mmCIF file of C-alpha atoms and ligand atoms in Angstrom:
data_model
loop_
_atom_site.group_PDB
_atom_site.id
_atom_site.type_symbol
_atom_site.label_atom_id
_atom_site.label_comp_id
_atom_site.label_asym_id
_atom_site.label_seq_id
_atom_site.Cartn_x
_atom_site.Cartn_y
_atom_site.Cartn_z
ATOM 1 C CA UNK A 1 -21.371 -8.545 11.743
ATOM 2 C CA UNK A 2 -20.979 -11.725 9.695
ATOM 3 C CA UNK A 3 -18.185 -12.927 7.289
ATOM 4 C CA UNK A 4 -20.570 -12.784 4.141
ATOM 5 C CA UNK A 5 -20.994 -9.099 4.813
ATOM 6 C CA UNK A 6 -17.751 -8.762 3.386
ATOM 7 C CA UNK A 7 -17.773 -7.580 -0.040
ATOM 8 C CA UNK A 8 -15.218 -4.331 -0.111
ATOM 9 C CA UNK A 9 -12.016 -4.943 1.430
ATOM 10 C CA UNK A 10 -9.769 -1.837 1.082
ATOM 11 C CA UNK A 11 -5.507 -2.715 1.559
ATOM 12 C CA UNK A 12 -3.303 0.192 2.349
ATOM 13 C CA UNK A 13 0.221 0.756 0.829
ATOM 14 C CA UNK A 14 1.660 -0.954 -2.424
ATOM 15 C CA UNK A 15 4.912 -2.366 -2.157
ATOM 16 C CA UNK A 16 5.951 -5.445 -1.458
ATOM 17 C CA UNK A 17 3.168 -7.085 0.817
ATOM 18 C CA UNK A 18 -0.137 -4.834 -0.200
ATOM 19 C CA UNK A 19 0.439 -5.423 -4.044
ATOM 20 C CA UNK A 20 0.384 -8.903 -3.069
ATOM 21 C CA UNK A 21 -2.283 -9.045 -0.680
ATOM 22 C CA UNK A 22 -4.108 -6.799 -3.295
ATOM 23 C CA UNK A 23 -4.371 -9.337 -5.961
ATOM 24 C CA UNK A 24 -5.441 -11.985 -3.051
ATOM 25 C CA UNK A 25 -8.296 -10.016 -2.416
ATOM 26 C CA UNK A 26 -8.699 -9.429 -5.963
ATOM 27 C CA UNK A 27 -8.810 -12.933 -7.434
ATOM 28 C CA UNK A 28 -10.705 -14.057 -4.782
ATOM 29 C CA UNK A 29 -13.332 -12.280 -5.356
ATOM 30 C CA UNK A 30 -13.383 -9.065 -3.255
ATOM 31 C CA UNK A 31 -13.867 -5.879 -4.221
ATOM 32 C CA UNK A 32 -10.401 -3.871 -3.593
ATOM 33 C CA UNK A 33 -9.171 -1.177 -3.208
ATOM 34 C CA UNK A 34 -5.843 -0.311 -3.189
ATOM 35 C CA UNK A 35 -4.298 2.861 -2.425
ATOM 36 C CA UNK A 36 -0.339 4.370 -1.570
ATOM 37 C CA UNK A 37 1.059 7.953 -0.894
ATOM 38 C CA UNK A 38 4.050 7.419 -3.417
ATOM 39 C CA UNK A 39 1.777 7.176 -6.984
ATOM 40 C CA UNK A 40 5.254 5.266 -8.117
ATOM 41 C CA UNK A 41 4.220 2.501 -6.024
ATOM 42 C CA UNK A 42 1.098 2.583 -7.386
ATOM 43 C CA UNK A 43 1.867 2.143 -10.769
ATOM 44 C CA UNK A 44 4.384 -0.785 -10.036
ATOM 45 C CA UNK A 45 2.045 -2.110 -9.018
ATOM 46 C CA UNK A 46 -0.540 -1.922 -11.819
ATOM 47 C CA UNK A 47 2.690 -3.256 -13.546
ATOM 48 C CA UNK A 48 2.432 -6.127 -11.710
ATOM 49 C CA UNK A 49 -1.165 -7.262 -12.255
ATOM 50 C CA UNK A 50 -1.498 -6.822 -15.797
ATOM 51 C CA UNK A 51 1.368 -9.497 -15.667
ATOM 52 C CA UNK A 52 0.636 -11.194 -13.929
ATOM 53 C CA UNK A 53 -2.917 -12.073 -14.143
ATOM 54 C CA UNK A 54 -1.808 -13.617 -17.394
ATOM 55 C CA UNK A 55 1.046 -15.626 -16.129
ATOM 56 C CA UNK A 56 -1.816 -17.096 -13.840
ATOM 57 C CA UNK A 57 -4.114 -17.809 -16.968
ATOM 58 C CA UNK A 58 -0.773 -19.516 -18.649
ATOM 59 C CA UNK A 59 0.253 -21.653 -15.897
ATOM 60 C CA UNK A 60 -3.088 -22.769 -16.238
ATOM 61 C CA UNK A 61 -3.821 -21.614 -12.713
ATOM 62 C CA UNK A 62 -6.769 -19.322 -13.376
ATOM 63 C CA UNK A 63 -9.419 -18.991 -16.211
ATOM 64 C CA UNK A 64 -9.516 -16.376 -18.621
ATOM 65 C CA UNK A 65 -12.821 -15.483 -17.208
ATOM 66 C CA UNK A 66 -11.082 -15.588 -13.499
ATOM 67 C CA UNK A 67 -8.444 -13.641 -14.877
ATOM 68 C CA UNK A 68 -10.813 -11.271 -15.478
ATOM 69 C CA UNK A 69 -12.747 -11.472 -12.845
ATOM 70 C CA UNK A 70 -10.002 -11.163 -10.775
ATOM 71 C CA UNK A 71 -8.564 -7.119 -12.869
ATOM 72 C CA UNK A 72 -12.305 -6.516 -12.398
ATOM 73 C CA UNK A 73 -12.316 -6.554 -9.323
ATOM 74 C CA UNK A 74 -9.171 -4.461 -7.983
ATOM 75 C CA UNK A 75 -8.060 -1.113 -8.917
ATOM 76 C CA UNK A 76 -5.693 1.682 -7.571
ATOM 77 C CA UNK A 77 -6.152 5.351 -5.489
ATOM 78 C CA UNK A 78 -4.020 7.973 -4.262
ATOM 79 C CA UNK A 79 -6.498 8.892 -1.842
ATOM 80 C CA UNK A 80 -6.919 6.948 1.083
ATOM 81 C CA UNK A 81 -9.928 8.123 1.815
ATOM 82 C CA UNK A 82 -10.984 7.092 -2.297
ATOM 83 C CA UNK A 83 -9.855 3.848 -0.473
ATOM 84 C CA UNK A 84 -11.798 3.567 1.938
ATOM 85 C CA UNK A 85 -15.396 5.194 1.920
ATOM 86 C CA UNK A 86 -17.082 1.634 1.503
ATOM 87 C CA UNK A 87 -14.398 0.019 2.666
ATOM 88 C CA UNK A 88 -16.074 -4.233 5.243
ATOM 89 C CA UNK A 89 -12.370 -4.175 5.646
ATOM 90 C CA UNK A 90 -8.850 -2.173 5.622
ATOM 91 C CA UNK A 91 -5.703 -4.408 5.625
ATOM 92 C CA UNK A 92 -3.125 -1.244 6.273
ATOM 93 C CA UNK A 93 0.444 -2.755 4.859
ATOM 94 C CA UNK A 94 1.988 0.654 5.041
ATOM 95 C CA UNK A 95 5.759 1.204 5.932
ATOM 96 C CA UNK A 96 6.848 -0.637 9.445
ATOM 97 C CA UNK A 97 7.315 3.386 10.766
ATOM 98 C CA UNK A 98 4.047 3.506 14.831
ATOM 99 C CA UNK A 99 3.245 6.962 14.190
ATOM 100 C CA UNK A 100 2.327 6.927 9.602
ATOM 101 C CA UNK A 101 0.309 3.697 11.328
ATOM 102 C CA UNK A 102 -1.188 6.023 14.294
ATOM 103 C CA UNK A 103 -2.150 8.961 11.994
ATOM 104 C CA UNK A 104 -4.108 6.445 9.169
ATOM 105 C CA UNK A 105 -5.487 4.120 11.365
ATOM 106 C CA UNK A 106 -7.236 8.259 13.173
ATOM 107 C CA UNK A 107 -7.948 9.334 9.826
ATOM 108 C CA UNK A 108 -9.451 5.528 8.694
ATOM 109 C CA UNK A 109 -11.705 5.715 10.864
ATOM 110 C CA UNK A 110 -12.689 9.151 10.373
ATOM 111 C CA UNK A 111 -13.752 7.708 7.218
ATOM 112 C CA UNK A 112 -14.500 4.567 6.706
ATOM 113 C CA UNK A 113 -18.760 2.915 8.241
ATOM 114 C CA UNK A 114 -18.942 2.523 11.410
ATOM 115 C CA UNK A 115 -18.926 -1.514 10.723
ATOM 116 C CA UNK A 116 -15.333 -1.704 9.172
ATOM 117 C CA UNK A 117 -12.509 -3.878 10.955
ATOM 118 C CA UNK A 118 -9.695 -2.636 10.364
ATOM 119 C CA UNK A 119 -6.611 -4.809 10.855
ATOM 120 C CA UNK A 120 -2.818 -3.989 10.479
ATOM 121 C CA UNK A 121 0.052 -6.139 8.733
ATOM 122 C CA UNK A 122 2.755 -5.036 10.204
ATOM 123 C CA UNK A 123 5.442 -7.509 11.128
ATOM 124 C CA UNK A 124 6.276 -5.721 14.543
ATOM 125 C CA UNK A 125 3.736 -3.212 16.246
ATOM 126 C CA UNK A 126 0.378 -4.803 18.237
ATOM 127 C CA UNK A 127 -2.373 -2.777 17.412
ATOM 128 C CA UNK A 128 -2.780 -2.431 21.417
ATOM 129 C CA UNK A 129 -0.273 0.404 20.569
ATOM 130 C CA UNK A 130 -2.648 1.085 17.350
ATOM 131 C CA UNK A 131 -6.066 1.255 18.363
ATOM 132 C CA UNK A 132 -6.292 4.088 21.268
ATOM 133 C CA UNK A 133 -5.900 6.394 18.081
ATOM 134 C CA UNK A 134 -9.156 4.801 16.765
ATOM 135 C CA UNK A 135 -12.790 5.028 18.532
ATOM 136 C CA UNK A 136 -14.161 1.809 17.185
ATOM 137 C CA UNK A 137 -10.370 0.161 18.905
ATOM 138 C CA UNK A 138 -12.702 -3.788 19.681
ATOM 139 C CA UNK A 139 -12.255 -3.736 15.230
ATOM 140 C CA UNK A 140 -8.741 -2.997 14.576
ATOM 141 C CA UNK A 141 -5.578 -6.215 15.010
ATOM 142 C CA UNK A 142 -3.490 -7.159 13.596
ATOM 143 C CA UNK A 143 -3.739 -9.433 10.545
ATOM 144 C CA UNK A 144 0.442 -10.704 9.291
ATOM 145 C CA UNK A 145 0.386 -12.020 5.824
ATOM 146 C CA UNK A 146 3.666 -13.447 5.179
ATOM 147 C CA UNK A 147 6.111 -12.802 2.187
ATOM 148 C CA UNK A 148 4.925 -13.380 -0.659
ATOM 149 C CA UNK A 149 1.519 -12.753 1.020
ATOM 150 C CA UNK A 150 0.054 -14.547 -2.377
ATOM 151 C CA UNK A 151 2.312 -17.921 -2.646
ATOM 152 C CA UNK A 152 2.903 -17.823 1.343
ATOM 153 C CA UNK A 153 -0.286 -19.742 2.973
ATOM 154 C CA UNK A 154 0.140 -18.242 6.783
ATOM 155 C CA UNK A 155 -1.518 -15.417 8.152
ATOM 156 C CA UNK A 156 -1.763 -14.920 11.964
ATOM 157 C CA UNK A 157 -4.002 -13.013 13.663
ATOM 158 C CA UNK A 158 -3.790 -11.465 16.893
ATOM 159 C CA UNK A 159 -6.370 -10.878 19.336
ATOM 160 C CA UNK A 160 -5.015 -7.731 21.837
ATOM 161 C CA UNK A 161 -7.200 -7.343 24.763
ATOM 162 C CA UNK A 162 -9.305 -5.064 22.786
ATOM 163 C CA UNK A 163 -10.366 -7.126 20.032
ATOM 164 C CA UNK A 164 -14.255 -8.969 20.367
ATOM 165 C CA UNK A 165 -14.735 -12.567 19.874
ATOM 166 C CA UNK A 166 -16.125 -11.334 16.384
ATOM 167 C CA UNK A 167 -13.046 -8.962 14.564
ATOM 168 C CA UNK A 168 -11.280 -11.843 15.440
ATOM 169 C CA UNK A 169 -13.159 -14.581 13.605
ATOM 170 C CA UNK A 170 -13.985 -13.178 10.735
ATOM 171 C CA UNK A 171 -10.280 -12.252 10.889
ATOM 172 C CA UNK A 172 -10.158 -15.776 10.832
ATOM 173 C CA UNK A 173 -12.805 -16.466 7.854
ATOM 174 C CA UNK A 174 -11.178 -13.809 5.479
ATOM 175 C CA UNK A 175 -8.346 -16.175 5.764
ATOM 176 C CA UNK A 176 -10.008 -18.779 4.987
ATOM 177 C CA UNK A 177 -11.848 -17.100 2.301
ATOM 178 C CA UNK A 178 -8.548 -15.895 0.853
ATOM 179 C CA UNK A 179 -7.452 -19.556 1.393
ATOM 180 C CA UNK A 180 -5.426 -18.742 3.469
ATOM 181 C CA UNK A 181 -4.022 -21.103 7.351
ATOM 182 C CA UNK A 182 -5.115 -18.567 9.472
ATOM 183 C CA UNK A 183 -3.880 -18.713 13.939
ATOM 184 C CA UNK A 184 -4.811 -17.199 15.993
ATOM 185 C CA UNK A 185 -2.503 -15.289 18.245
ATOM 186 C CA UNK A 186 -3.954 -15.097 21.914
ATOM 187 C CA UNK A 187 -1.830 -12.395 23.279
ATOM 188 C CA UNK A 188 0.143 -9.272 21.875
ATOM 189 C CA UNK A 189 3.732 -10.559 21.903
ATOM 190 C CA UNK A 190 6.099 -8.967 20.044
ATOM 191 C CA UNK A 191 7.017 -10.695 16.788
ATOM 192 C CA UNK A 192 4.004 -13.007 16.623
ATOM 193 C CA UNK A 193 4.999 -17.027 16.450
ATOM 194 C CA UNK A 194 6.585 -17.020 12.955
ATOM 195 C CA UNK A 195 8.515 -13.656 13.119
ATOM 196 C CA UNK A 196 10.258 -14.847 16.553
ATOM 197 C CA UNK A 197 11.494 -17.795 15.947
ATOM 198 C CA UNK A 198 13.217 -17.013 12.757
ATOM 199 C CA UNK A 199 14.286 -13.734 15.023
ATOM 200 C CA UNK A 200 16.114 -16.632 17.201
ATOM 201 C CA UNK A 201 17.864 -17.747 13.535
ATOM 202 C CA UNK A 202 19.004 -15.074 12.589
ATOM 203 C CA UNK A 203 20.640 -13.312 15.546
ATOM 204 C CA UNK A 204 22.648 -16.888 15.225
ATOM 205 C CA UNK A 205 23.308 -16.569 12.179
ATOM 206 C CA UNK A 206 24.044 -12.903 12.264
ATOM 207 C CA UNK A 207 26.801 -13.704 15.185
ATOM 208 C CA UNK A 208 28.497 -16.364 13.543
ATOM 209 C CA UNK A 209 28.935 -14.746 10.306
ATOM 210 C CA UNK A 210 29.939 -11.329 12.158
ATOM 211 C CA UNK A 211 32.477 -13.830 14.548
ATOM 212 C CA UNK A 212 34.170 -15.048 11.081
ATOM 213 C CA UNK A 213 33.132 -18.788 11.907
ATOM 214 C CA UNK A 214 31.532 -19.222 8.461
ATOM 215 C CA UNK A 215 30.430 -17.182 4.950
ATOM 216 C CA UNK A 216 26.627 -16.029 4.529
ATOM 217 C CA UNK A 217 26.895 -18.491 1.649
ATOM 218 C CA UNK A 218 27.469 -21.522 4.131
ATOM 219 C CA UNK A 219 25.416 -20.256 6.771
ATOM 220 C CA UNK A 220 22.180 -19.962 4.040
ATOM 221 C CA UNK A 221 23.085 -24.039 2.696
ATOM 222 C CA UNK A 222 23.272 -25.460 6.100
ATOM 223 C CA UNK A 223 19.839 -24.133 7.256
ATOM 224 C CA UNK A 224 18.451 -25.364 3.621
ATOM 225 C CA UNK A 225 20.615 -28.362 2.322
ATOM 226 C CA UNK A 226 21.409 -29.103 6.783
ATOM 227 C CA UNK A 227 17.304 -27.811 7.538
ATOM 228 C CA UNK A 228 15.051 -28.225 5.456
ATOM 229 C CA UNK A 229 14.215 -24.349 5.198
ATOM 230 C CA UNK A 230 13.074 -22.726 1.816
ATOM 231 C CA UNK A 231 15.940 -20.667 1.728
ATOM 232 C CA UNK A 232 18.433 -19.203 4.278
ATOM 233 C CA UNK A 233 18.232 -16.836 7.187
ATOM 234 C CA UNK A 234 20.420 -14.277 4.664
ATOM 235 C CA UNK A 235 18.253 -14.686 1.477
ATOM 236 C CA UNK A 236 15.298 -14.536 4.027
ATOM 237 C CA UNK A 237 16.953 -10.867 4.931
ATOM 238 C CA UNK A 238 16.729 -10.253 1.108
ATOM 239 C CA UNK A 239 13.451 -11.139 0.262
ATOM 240 C CA UNK A 240 11.355 -9.478 3.203
ATOM 241 C CA UNK A 241 14.250 -6.540 3.573
ATOM 242 C CA UNK A 242 17.670 -5.929 5.607
ATOM 243 C CA UNK A 243 15.111 -1.881 6.600
ATOM 244 C CA UNK A 244 12.422 -3.622 8.028
ATOM 245 C CA UNK A 245 14.952 -5.711 10.029
ATOM 246 C CA UNK A 246 16.681 -2.737 10.857
ATOM 247 C CA UNK A 247 13.425 -0.790 12.111
ATOM 248 C CA UNK A 248 12.106 -3.566 14.517
ATOM 249 C CA UNK A 249 15.265 -4.153 15.738
ATOM 250 C CA UNK A 250 16.039 -0.582 16.345
ATOM 251 C CA UNK A 251 12.439 -0.674 17.768
ATOM 252 C CA UNK A 252 12.641 -3.232 19.879
ATOM 253 C CA UNK A 253 15.640 -1.157 21.830
ATOM 254 C CA UNK A 254 14.146 1.751 22.420
ATOM 255 C CA UNK A 255 11.401 -0.667 23.901
ATOM 256 C CA UNK A 256 13.998 -3.405 26.643
ATOM 257 C CA UNK A 257 17.064 -1.046 26.811
ATOM 258 C CA UNK A 258 18.949 -4.239 25.829
ATOM 259 C CA UNK A 259 22.131 -4.097 23.706
ATOM 260 C CA UNK A 260 21.305 -7.443 22.422
ATOM 261 C CA UNK A 261 18.501 -6.212 20.499
ATOM 262 C CA UNK A 262 20.533 -3.489 19.094
ATOM 263 C CA UNK A 263 20.728 -4.086 14.578
ATOM 264 C CA UNK A 264 24.360 -6.243 13.963
ATOM 265 C CA UNK A 265 26.942 -3.940 12.187
ATOM 266 C CA UNK A 266 26.925 -6.234 9.399
ATOM 267 C CA UNK A 267 22.578 -5.536 8.981
ATOM 268 C CA UNK A 268 23.569 -1.270 10.174
ATOM 269 C CA UNK A 269 26.189 -1.168 7.575
ATOM 270 C CA UNK A 270 23.413 -2.271 4.267
ATOM 271 C CA UNK A 271 21.123 -0.292 5.861
ATOM 272 C CA UNK A 272 22.410 2.823 5.386
ATOM 273 C CA UNK A 273 23.665 2.425 2.195
ATOM 274 C CA UNK A 274 20.661 1.490 1.084
ATOM 275 C CA UNK A 275 20.925 -2.066 0.886
ATOM 276 C CA UNK A 276 17.937 -2.729 1.788
ATOM 277 C CA UNK A 277 18.009 -6.703 -0.639
ATOM 278 C CA UNK A 278 15.238 -7.589 -3.344
ATOM 279 C CA UNK A 279 13.983 -4.487 -3.646
ATOM 280 C CA UNK A 280 16.931 -1.953 -3.410
ATOM 281 C CA UNK A 281 18.516 -5.110 -6.234
ATOM 282 C CA UNK A 282 20.925 -5.546 -3.518
ATOM 283 C CA UNK A 283 21.939 -6.798 -0.210
ATOM 284 C CA UNK A 284 23.919 -9.884 1.680
ATOM 285 C CA UNK A 285 23.347 -10.619 -2.368
ATOM 286 C CA UNK A 286 23.295 -9.209 -4.676
ATOM 287 C CA UNK A 287 20.271 -8.658 -7.626
ATOM 288 C CA UNK A 288 21.465 -6.406 -10.211
ATOM 289 C CA UNK A 289 22.423 -8.643 -12.715
ATOM 290 C CA UNK A 290 20.227 -12.051 -12.115
ATOM 291 C CA UNK A 291 17.056 -10.417 -12.079
HETATM 292 N N1 NAD B 301 8.139 -7.104 3.640
HETATM 293 C C1 NAD B 301 7.378 -8.437 4.232
HETATM 294 O O1 NAD B 301 8.380 -9.409 4.377
HETATM 295 C C2 NAD B 301 7.248 -7.694 5.491
HETATM 296 C C3 NAD B 301 6.297 -9.505 5.123
HETATM 297 C C4 NAD B 301 5.058 -9.411 6.656
HETATM 298 C C5 NAD B 301 3.915 -8.035 6.678
HETATM 299 N N2 NAD B 301 4.411 -7.218 6.382
HETATM 300 C C6 NAD B 301 4.866 -5.473 7.268
HETATM 301 O O2 NAD B 301 3.338 -5.021 6.150
HETATM 302 C C7 NAD B 301 3.506 -3.121 6.336
HETATM 303 C C8 NAD B 301 4.307 -2.883 4.524
HETATM 304 O O3 NAD B 301 6.322 -3.870 4.247
HETATM 305 P P1 NAD B 301 6.542 -3.351 3.071
HETATM 306 O O4 NAD B 301 6.878 -4.725 2.950
HETATM 307 O O5 NAD B 301 5.051 -3.530 1.598
HETATM 308 O O6 NAD B 301 6.615 -1.925 3.029
HETATM 309 P P2 NAD B 301 6.794 -1.261 1.566
HETATM 310 O O7 NAD B 301 8.189 -0.420 1.535
HETATM 311 O O8 NAD B 301 7.703 -2.074 0.425
HETATM 312 O O9 NAD B 301 5.592 -0.825 1.217
HETATM 313 C C9 NAD B 301 4.921 0.594 1.854
HETATM 314 C C10 NAD B 301 4.246 1.249 1.493
HETATM 315 O O10 NAD B 301 4.054 1.387 2.355
HETATM 316 C C11 NAD B 301 3.649 3.604 1.151
HETATM 317 N N3 NAD B 301 3.459 4.308 2.742
HETATM 318 C C12 NAD B 301 3.772 4.595 3.523
HETATM 319 N N4 NAD B 301 3.300 5.145 4.322
HETATM 320 C C13 NAD B 301 2.190 5.676 3.384
HETATM 321 C C14 NAD B 301 1.072 6.137 3.233
HETATM 322 N N5 NAD B 301 0.511 7.246 4.478
HETATM 323 N N6 NAD B 301 -0.630 6.046 2.991
HETATM 324 C C15 NAD B 301 -0.566 4.847 1.460
HETATM 325 N N7 NAD B 301 0.494 4.574 1.844
HETATM 326 C C16 NAD B 301 1.969 4.758 2.665
HETATM 327 C C17 NAD B 301 4.963 3.573 0.882
HETATM 328 O O11 NAD B 301 4.522 4.279 -0.434
HETATM 329 C C18 NAD B 301 5.138 3.044 0.625
HETATM 330 O O12 NAD B 301 4.668 1.695 -1.001
HETATM 331 C C19 NAD B 301 4.791 -3.149 7.624
HETATM 332 O O13 NAD B 301 4.344 -2.418 8.410
HETATM 333 C C20 NAD B 301 5.718 -4.131 7.852
HETATM 334 O O14 NAD B 301 6.066 -4.383 8.654
HETATM 335 C C21 NAD B 301 6.506 -6.577 5.673
#
């Protein structure tokens, strides 16, 4: 397969990442089908696109024709089979739970055309933990976008030992077609590149907070005004989801047995209260009034 053979892209999951990746693909000319098990999430994603595209036209970032074409390229369906049956490339962005992803990949393997590449946008799960649920492991890889996917340029493409050079090359090329900057990660490693670096920063930030050394506002300010980060670790966690941090760290602990991998007490406190960050209106910061 060549990059020019990719015409139809399917996105699995219409949440935080899925609705933005879907919009991105549609804007860049791909016939895009997005699916989710939640009709509410599909409706929300649809409403987002209806608002986002005219907004881009108003800002002069898209012509009216480009916006009309992008809208025509994008559809939403609750049926997984309907979503992937004509796919050339699938990007899975469902919740970060290994068993859910393995079941999805096993199902998609049966439903998608044999040539289709099945990529996961997972932040922490390497594709070798999923690929053996399919009969096409050479076509199963990690394609890791960053949040918000319509804005952030970086995509990490991870080539596990089972992934073919062709799958990697097409995935890197697809990133470029989507106007992203791909980096090729040649070995599977938990957290890939950037999340490993962020994990080290956020671990230290949480320790400083839990020890009462400084407030979260001051820790965020130190990172923004001292290190030039666009946002501090607490704002970033609110954006990416405290639930995601909790799940990723719990999984890391299950694997390593190392207590230092456990989520910090303050992350657990937010998680059990359902305070996941921006998506629930409250996390480290309160978004209810401001938003
Ligand atoms: N949030 C981030 O900053 C971020 C960044 C990069 C990658 N990721 C990864 O992207 C994936 C999605 O994360 P998110 O933040 O968008 O999560 P989210 O909770 O916002 O959305 C997940 C969606 O998956 C849907 N879903 C659950 N099971 C499904 C199934 N069987 N079939 C179809 N849809 C299903 C849910 O209904 C939900 O809408 C995760 O693997 C995560 O690790 C997240």
